[in-house]
Amino acid sequence: MRMTVIGCGHLGATHAASMAEIGHEVVSVDIDESKIAILRSGRSWFHEPELDEMLARHVASGRLRFTTDFAEAGEFGEMHFLGVATPSMRGRDDYDLSQVFSAVRSLAPYLRRPCVIVGKSTVPVGTTEAAQALVRELAPAGDGVDVAWNPEFLREGHAVRDTLRPDRIVVGVTSTRVEERIREAYRPITDAGVPMLVTDPATCELVKGAANTFLSMKISFINAMSDVCEAAGADVTQLADALGLDPRIGRAFLDAGIGYGGGCLPKDTRAFAARARELGVDHAVDLLTAVDRINVSRRERVVEMTRKACGGDITGRRIGVWGAAFKVGTDDVRDSPALDVAARFHALGATVMIYDPMAVENARAIHPELGYADDALTAAAEADVLVTMTAWPEFRAIDPNAVAEVVNRRVMIDARNAVEVPDWHDADWTLHRLGC
Ligand SMILES: NC(=O)C1=CN([C@@H]2O[C@H](COP(=O)(O)OP(=O)(O)OC[C@H]3O[C@@H](n4cnc5c(N)ncnc54)[C@H](O)[C@@H]3O)[C@@H](O)[C@H]2O)C=CC1
Ligand SMILES: O=C(O)[C@H]1O[C@H](OP(=O)(O)OP(=O)(O)OC[C@H]2O[C@@H](n3ccc(=O)[nH]c3=O)[C@H](O)[C@@H]2O)[C@H](O)[C@@H](O)[C@@H]1O
């Protein structure tokens, strides 16, 4: 099938390359010339395992093209996927949908033949209907252009695998004609056994928000348990292991620590609560507000632990920070708890030195005022306190005796329960952890 993907970011570039991988001809559009230039050279502008290989292969074969030209996309595609960003509105909890509607406005005037627009961005319930109304107004093909939604569930760091072999595909449609077209597009994936659920657009939009808020809720639940464990002298990791063996609960997303970050869970949880408020469902608002509040409080908690470990005052102290990415396996620092806490240390008068195996450049672009190191030992040099905030495997593998030689004081705050506790105790470190 000839298809386009509008928006060449973490979702869009991965989706475009994956659609080429399963045999489609793809044109992918972005308004950012610099991103398009990098993608045209057959590589990605962000780190994502396996993506560069796929991009290089399909750009070289001509099956995947990148452009800034909406006319080219409109004339080419029988199906148009929308993968632009839906950040929070500045200073508010609900979504800023300007990229979605701007992309629709740019594309629609070139839709002269019947086709389907399939939204993949995460949006509030009601967006498919609004986009459909706009398309009817602007597209020369009018009623021949259908809008459906098909939210994305990929995780950064596993994006290619999650796109080609997802747990499920969920689509929200208003007609069997559209359903058939989407089934055709995904046939190579569903033929391999991936289930496809077809719903109305509203249910489909809510599935995505509910999925992310459930994950947020699980993390805030275990973080609340972490505080209870700490108060009672228990160990939250053992508690999570025991809970996780119950298949009704499951061990995934029960890692306590500094809380969730990234470009999605924080903003999706808040936006879902904001939409629930508009819909008058107060108990959903209460639940999700508590989830968010617990999450936000984790960051302050790490600052507080660090302050205590510094004898009550951070000012003038040197703090080594291990980790800047919002999680392992990515160079993404959007709403990263690690970077947020590091910036708070700096604001309180500490000298901060950060090391992250992948995310230093992205972190520096947002927080040029912080110090950055090329390796873990340099970040730890002369530190009064060392704080681990992203659970990179290399931090677990590092020899605490080697670190002890470069620091000022052997004090570690492990905000992700990321290091091997006995090794650090054996090397005479004072180790503070959340939930123990
Ligand atoms: N990042 C992730 O892991 C996932 C993201 N999502 C959702 O997917 C959507 C996209 O997220 P990301 O890919 O992370 O965002 P991103 O910021 O990485 O990419 C968005 C892209 O859209 C481009 N863009 C902006 N306005 C445009 C326009 N009018 N026309 C064409 N291109 C335009 C930007 O230049 C950028 O390259 C969001 O709704 C997000 O919540 C869903 C699942 C996973
Ligand atoms: O909508 C999205 O964009 C995506 O958001 C998340 O994916 P992602 O943001 O890539 O990262 P996760 O692996 O979910 O981690 C999110 C945050 O939660 C934290 N986390 C995760 C698990 C856990 O047990 N504890 C915990 O604190 C991570 O460190 C990270 O900061 C979802 O997992 C995806 O299914 C979804 O498609």
mmCIF file of N, CA, C and O in Angstrom, residues 11-64:
data_model
loop_
_atom_site.group_PDB
_atom_site.id
_atom_site.type_symbol
_atom_site.label_atom_id
_atom_site.label_comp_id
_atom_site.label_asym_id
_atom_site.label_seq_id
_atom_site.Cartn_x
_atom_site.Cartn_y
_atom_site.Cartn_z
ATOM 1 N N LEU A 11 7.852 8.331 17.500
ATOM 2 C CA LEU A 11 6.787 7.465 16.984
ATOM 3 C C LEU A 11 6.827 7.403 15.451
ATOM 4 O O LEU A 11 6.876 6.334 14.860
ATOM 5 N N GLY A 12 6.818 8.590 14.810
ATOM 6 C CA GLY A 12 6.627 8.652 13.361
ATOM 7 C C GLY A 12 7.748 8.013 12.563
ATOM 8 O O GLY A 12 7.488 7.231 11.638
ATOM 9 N N ALA A 13 9.003 8.325 12.909
ATOM 10 C CA ALA A 13 10.121 7.766 12.136
ATOM 11 C C ALA A 13 10.153 6.249 12.291
ATOM 12 O O ALA A 13 10.423 5.515 11.330
ATOM 13 N N THR A 14 9.851 5.784 13.496
ATOM 14 C CA THR A 14 9.851 4.334 13.732
ATOM 15 C C THR A 14 8.712 3.682 12.954
ATOM 16 O O THR A 14 8.891 2.616 12.342
ATOM 17 N N HIS A 15 7.555 4.327 12.967
ATOM 18 C CA HIS A 15 6.403 3.766 12.254
ATOM 19 C C HIS A 15 6.671 3.740 10.740
ATOM 20 O O HIS A 15 6.385 2.737 10.074
ATOM 21 N N ALA A 16 7.250 4.835 10.222
ATOM 22 C CA ALA A 16 7.518 4.899 8.782
ATOM 23 C C ALA A 16 8.472 3.771 8.364
ATOM 24 O O ALA A 16 8.209 3.051 7.393
ATOM 25 N N ALA A 17 9.565 3.611 9.114
ATOM 26 C CA ALA A 17 10.533 2.566 8.763
ATOM 27 C C ALA A 17 9.904 1.179 8.902
ATOM 28 O O ALA A 17 10.144 0.278 8.081
ATOM 29 N N SER A 18 9.060 1.022 9.921
ATOM 30 C CA SER A 18 8.429 -0.296 10.144
ATOM 31 C C SER A 18 7.418 -0.627 9.050
ATOM 32 O O SER A 18 7.290 -1.786 8.640
ATOM 33 N N MET A 19 6.699 0.389 8.578
ATOM 34 C CA MET A 19 5.737 0.144 7.492
ATOM 35 C C MET A 19 6.485 -0.259 6.211
ATOM 36 O O MET A 19 6.036 -1.127 5.464
ATOM 37 N N ALA A 20 7.647 0.381 5.968
ATOM 38 C CA ALA A 20 8.467 -0.021 4.817
ATOM 39 C C ALA A 20 8.950 -1.459 5.016
ATOM 40 O O ALA A 20 8.954 -2.267 4.080
ATOM 41 N N GLU A 21 9.318 -1.768 6.244
ATOM 42 C CA GLU A 21 9.837 -3.120 6.560
ATOM 43 C C GLU A 21 8.808 -4.204 6.233
ATOM 44 O O GLU A 21 9.159 -5.295 5.806
ATOM 45 N N ILE A 22 7.516 -3.904 6.446
ATOM 46 C CA ILE A 22 6.504 -4.945 6.165
ATOM 47 C C ILE A 22 5.963 -4.832 4.729
ATOM 48 O O ILE A 22 4.935 -5.410 4.393
ATOM 49 N N GLY A 23 6.653 -4.046 3.904
ATOM 50 C CA GLY A 23 6.364 -4.118 2.476
ATOM 51 C C GLY A 23 5.641 -2.942 1.850
ATOM 52 O O GLY A 23 5.373 -2.949 0.650
ATOM 53 N N HIS A 24 5.330 -1.916 2.638
ATOM 54 C CA HIS A 24 4.615 -0.768 2.060
ATOM 55 C C HIS A 24 5.600 0.239 1.458
ATOM 56 O O HIS A 24 6.778 0.260 1.808
ATOM 57 N N GLU A 25 5.041 1.089 0.578
ATOM 58 C CA GLU A 25 5.827 2.219 0.068
ATOM 59 C C GLU A 25 5.462 3.420 0.919
ATOM 60 O O GLU A 25 4.270 3.751 1.052
ATOM 61 N N VAL A 26 6.467 4.101 1.464
ATOM 62 C CA VAL A 26 6.179 5.115 2.483
ATOM 63 C C VAL A 26 6.855 6.461 2.156
ATOM 64 O O VAL A 26 8.040 6.502 1.813
ATOM 65 N N VAL A 27 6.056 7.517 2.281
ATOM 66 C CA VAL A 27 6.606 8.880 2.260
ATOM 67 C C VAL A 27 6.345 9.461 3.634
ATOM 68 O O VAL A 27 5.218 9.409 4.130
ATOM 69 N N SER A 28 7.382 10.003 4.268
ATOM 70 C CA SER A 28 7.201 10.521 5.622
ATOM 71 C C SER A 28 7.532 12.011 5.643
ATOM 72 O O SER A 28 8.521 12.446 5.063
ATOM 73 N N VAL A 29 6.680 12.788 6.330
ATOM 74 C CA VAL A 29 6.760 14.250 6.268
ATOM 75 C C VAL A 29 7.031 14.848 7.640
ATOM 76 O O VAL A 29 6.453 14.405 8.637
ATOM 77 N N ASP A 30 7.886 15.857 7.660
ATOM 78 C CA ASP A 30 8.072 16.634 8.884
ATOM 79 C C ASP A 30 8.269 18.086 8.475
ATOM 80 O O ASP A 30 8.685 18.377 7.348
ATOM 81 N N ILE A 31 7.960 19.013 9.387
ATOM 82 C CA ILE A 31 8.165 20.430 9.073
ATOM 83 C C ILE A 31 9.593 20.866 9.408
ATOM 84 O O ILE A 31 9.990 21.969 9.079
ATOM 85 N N ASP A 32 10.340 19.986 10.091
ATOM 86 C CA ASP A 32 11.691 20.329 10.527
ATOM 87 C C ASP A 32 12.709 19.833 9.490
ATOM 88 O O ASP A 32 13.003 18.642 9.401
ATOM 89 N N GLU A 33 13.259 20.792 8.728
ATOM 90 C CA GLU A 33 14.206 20.465 7.639
ATOM 91 C C GLU A 33 15.403 19.675 8.153
ATOM 92 O O GLU A 33 15.886 18.772 7.480
ATOM 93 N N SER A 34 15.891 20.045 9.356
ATOM 94 C CA SER A 34 17.122 19.410 9.825
ATOM 95 C C SER A 34 16.883 17.930 10.148
ATOM 96 O O SER A 34 17.731 17.078 9.865
ATOM 97 N N LYS A 35 15.712 17.618 10.689
ATOM 98 C CA LYS A 35 15.403 16.201 10.965
ATOM 99 C C LYS A 35 15.264 15.431 9.652
ATOM 100 O O LYS A 35 15.758 14.298 9.518
ATOM 101 N N ILE A 36 14.599 16.048 8.691
ATOM 102 C CA ILE A 36 14.402 15.385 7.396
ATOM 103 C C ILE A 36 15.754 15.112 6.727
ATOM 104 O O ILE A 36 15.976 14.040 6.157
ATOM 105 N N ALA A 37 16.684 16.069 6.841
ATOM 106 C CA ALA A 37 18.005 15.890 6.214
ATOM 107 C C ALA A 37 18.711 14.670 6.822
ATOM 108 O O ALA A 37 19.301 13.856 6.097
ATOM 109 N N ILE A 38 18.636 14.526 8.145
ATOM 110 C CA ILE A 38 19.297 13.380 8.798
ATOM 111 C C ILE A 38 18.619 12.075 8.361
ATOM 112 O O ILE A 38 19.273 11.091 7.998
ATOM 113 N N LEU A 39 17.281 12.077 8.369
ATOM 114 C CA LEU A 39 16.544 10.849 8.017
ATOM 115 C C LEU A 39 16.795 10.451 6.560
ATOM 116 O O LEU A 39 16.909 9.267 6.231
ATOM 117 N N ARG A 40 16.910 11.439 5.693
ATOM 118 C CA ARG A 40 17.201 11.145 4.274
ATOM 119 C C ARG A 40 18.543 10.451 4.109
ATOM 120 O O ARG A 40 18.754 9.715 3.152
ATOM 121 N N SER A 41 19.455 10.717 5.049
ATOM 122 C CA SER A 41 20.754 10.057 4.946
ATOM 123 C C SER A 41 20.687 8.629 5.496
ATOM 124 O O SER A 41 21.697 7.939 5.595
ATOM 125 N N GLY A 42 19.502 8.204 5.903
ATOM 126 C CA GLY A 42 19.319 6.809 6.318
ATOM 127 C C GLY A 42 19.638 6.562 7.773
ATOM 128 O O GLY A 42 19.995 5.450 8.163
ATOM 129 N N ARG A 43 19.541 7.582 8.608
ATOM 130 C CA ARG A 43 19.710 7.351 10.048
ATOM 131 C C ARG A 43 18.756 8.254 10.819
ATOM 132 O O ARG A 43 18.131 9.140 10.222
ATOM 133 N N SER A 44 18.654 7.998 12.113
ATOM 134 C CA SER A 44 17.674 8.711 12.911
ATOM 135 C C SER A 44 18.302 9.891 13.647
ATOM 136 O O SER A 44 19.501 9.891 13.888
ATOM 137 N N TRP A 45 17.477 10.860 14.031
ATOM 138 C CA TRP A 45 17.993 12.014 14.794
ATOM 139 C C TRP A 45 17.943 11.771 16.296
ATOM 140 O O TRP A 45 18.328 12.621 17.085
ATOM 141 N N PHE A 46 17.461 10.588 16.719
ATOM 142 C CA PHE A 46 17.457 10.227 18.143
ATOM 143 C C PHE A 46 17.938 8.782 18.249
ATOM 144 O O PHE A 46 17.967 8.055 17.248
ATOM 145 N N HIS A 47 18.327 8.386 19.467
ATOM 146 C CA HIS A 47 18.816 7.026 19.632
ATOM 147 C C HIS A 47 17.655 6.045 19.768
ATOM 148 O O HIS A 47 16.783 6.233 20.607
ATOM 149 N N GLU A 48 17.639 5.023 18.965
ATOM 150 C CA GLU A 48 16.645 3.962 19.105
ATOM 151 C C GLU A 48 17.239 2.685 18.511
ATOM 152 O O GLU A 48 17.543 2.649 17.308
ATOM 153 N N PRO A 49 17.434 1.643 19.329
ATOM 154 C CA PRO A 49 18.057 0.422 18.826
ATOM 155 C C PRO A 49 17.353 -0.117 17.579
ATOM 156 O O PRO A 49 16.116 -0.087 17.516
ATOM 157 N N GLU A 50 18.116 -0.597 16.625
ATOM 158 C CA GLU A 50 17.653 -1.252 15.383
ATOM 159 C C GLU A 50 17.057 -0.295 14.352
ATOM 160 O O GLU A 50 16.798 -0.695 13.214
ATOM 161 N N LEU A 51 16.790 0.955 14.756
ATOM 162 C CA LEU A 51 16.096 1.851 13.819
ATOM 163 C C LEU A 51 17.008 2.276 12.666
ATOM 164 O O LEU A 51 16.571 2.283 11.500
ATOM 165 N N ASP A 52 18.258 2.616 12.963
ATOM 166 C CA ASP A 52 19.141 3.099 11.898
ATOM 167 C C ASP A 52 19.325 2.061 10.796
ATOM 168 O O ASP A 52 19.309 2.399 9.611
ATOM 169 N N GLU A 53 19.468 0.813 11.178
ATOM 170 C CA GLU A 53 19.656 -0.258 10.175
ATOM 171 C C GLU A 53 18.452 -0.307 9.237
ATOM 172 O O GLU A 53 18.577 -0.419 8.017
ATOM 173 N N MET A 54 17.263 -0.220 9.831
ATOM 174 C CA MET A 54 16.040 -0.309 9.029
ATOM 175 C C MET A 54 15.892 0.915 8.123
ATOM 176 O O MET A 54 15.539 0.802 6.949
ATOM 177 N N LEU A 55 16.192 2.096 8.685
ATOM 178 C CA LEU A 55 16.110 3.328 7.887
ATOM 179 C C LEU A 55 17.077 3.248 6.707
ATOM 180 O O LEU A 55 16.701 3.533 5.560
ATOM 181 N N ALA A 56 18.312 2.851 6.984
ATOM 182 C CA ALA A 56 19.337 2.821 5.930
ATOM 183 C C ALA A 56 18.887 1.894 4.795
ATOM 184 O O ALA A 56 18.981 2.246 3.615
ATOM 185 N N ARG A 57 18.375 0.728 5.168
ATOM 186 C CA ARG A 57 17.964 -0.270 4.172
ATOM 187 C C ARG A 57 16.860 0.275 3.275
ATOM 188 O O ARG A 57 16.936 0.185 2.055
ATOM 189 N N HIS A 58 15.840 0.858 3.889
ATOM 190 C CA HIS A 58 14.657 1.228 3.096
ATOM 191 C C HIS A 58 14.810 2.571 2.387
ATOM 192 O O HIS A 58 14.203 2.773 1.340
ATOM 193 N N VAL A 59 15.651 3.452 2.930
ATOM 194 C CA VAL A 59 15.950 4.696 2.207
ATOM 195 C C VAL A 59 16.756 4.332 0.958
ATOM 196 O O VAL A 59 16.481 4.819 -0.144
ATOM 197 N N ALA A 60 17.719 3.422 1.119
ATOM 198 C CA ALA A 60 18.559 3.024 -0.023
ATOM 199 C C ALA A 60 17.722 2.361 -1.116
ATOM 200 O O ALA A 60 17.945 2.596 -2.310
ATOM 201 N N SER A 61 16.755 1.553 -0.720
ATOM 202 C CA SER A 61 15.946 0.836 -1.733
ATOM 203 C C SER A 61 14.909 1.763 -2.377
ATOM 204 O O SER A 61 14.304 1.410 -3.386
ATOM 205 N N GLY A 62 14.684 2.943 -1.788
ATOM 206 C CA GLY A 62 13.697 3.880 -2.342
ATOM 207 C C GLY A 62 12.282 3.603 -1.861
ATOM 208 O O GLY A 62 11.338 4.312 -2.216
ATOM 209 N N ARG A 63 12.121 2.595 -1.011
ATOM 210 C CA ARG A 63 10.778 2.286 -0.505
ATOM 211 C C ARG A 63 10.323 3.282 0.555
ATOM 212 O O ARG A 63 9.143 3.403 0.847
ATOM 213 N N LEU A 64 11.299 3.997 1.134
ATOM 214 C CA LEU A 64 10.992 4.973 2.186
ATOM 215 C C LEU A 64 11.633 6.310 1.819
ATOM 216 O O LEU A 64 12.845 6.386 1.604
#
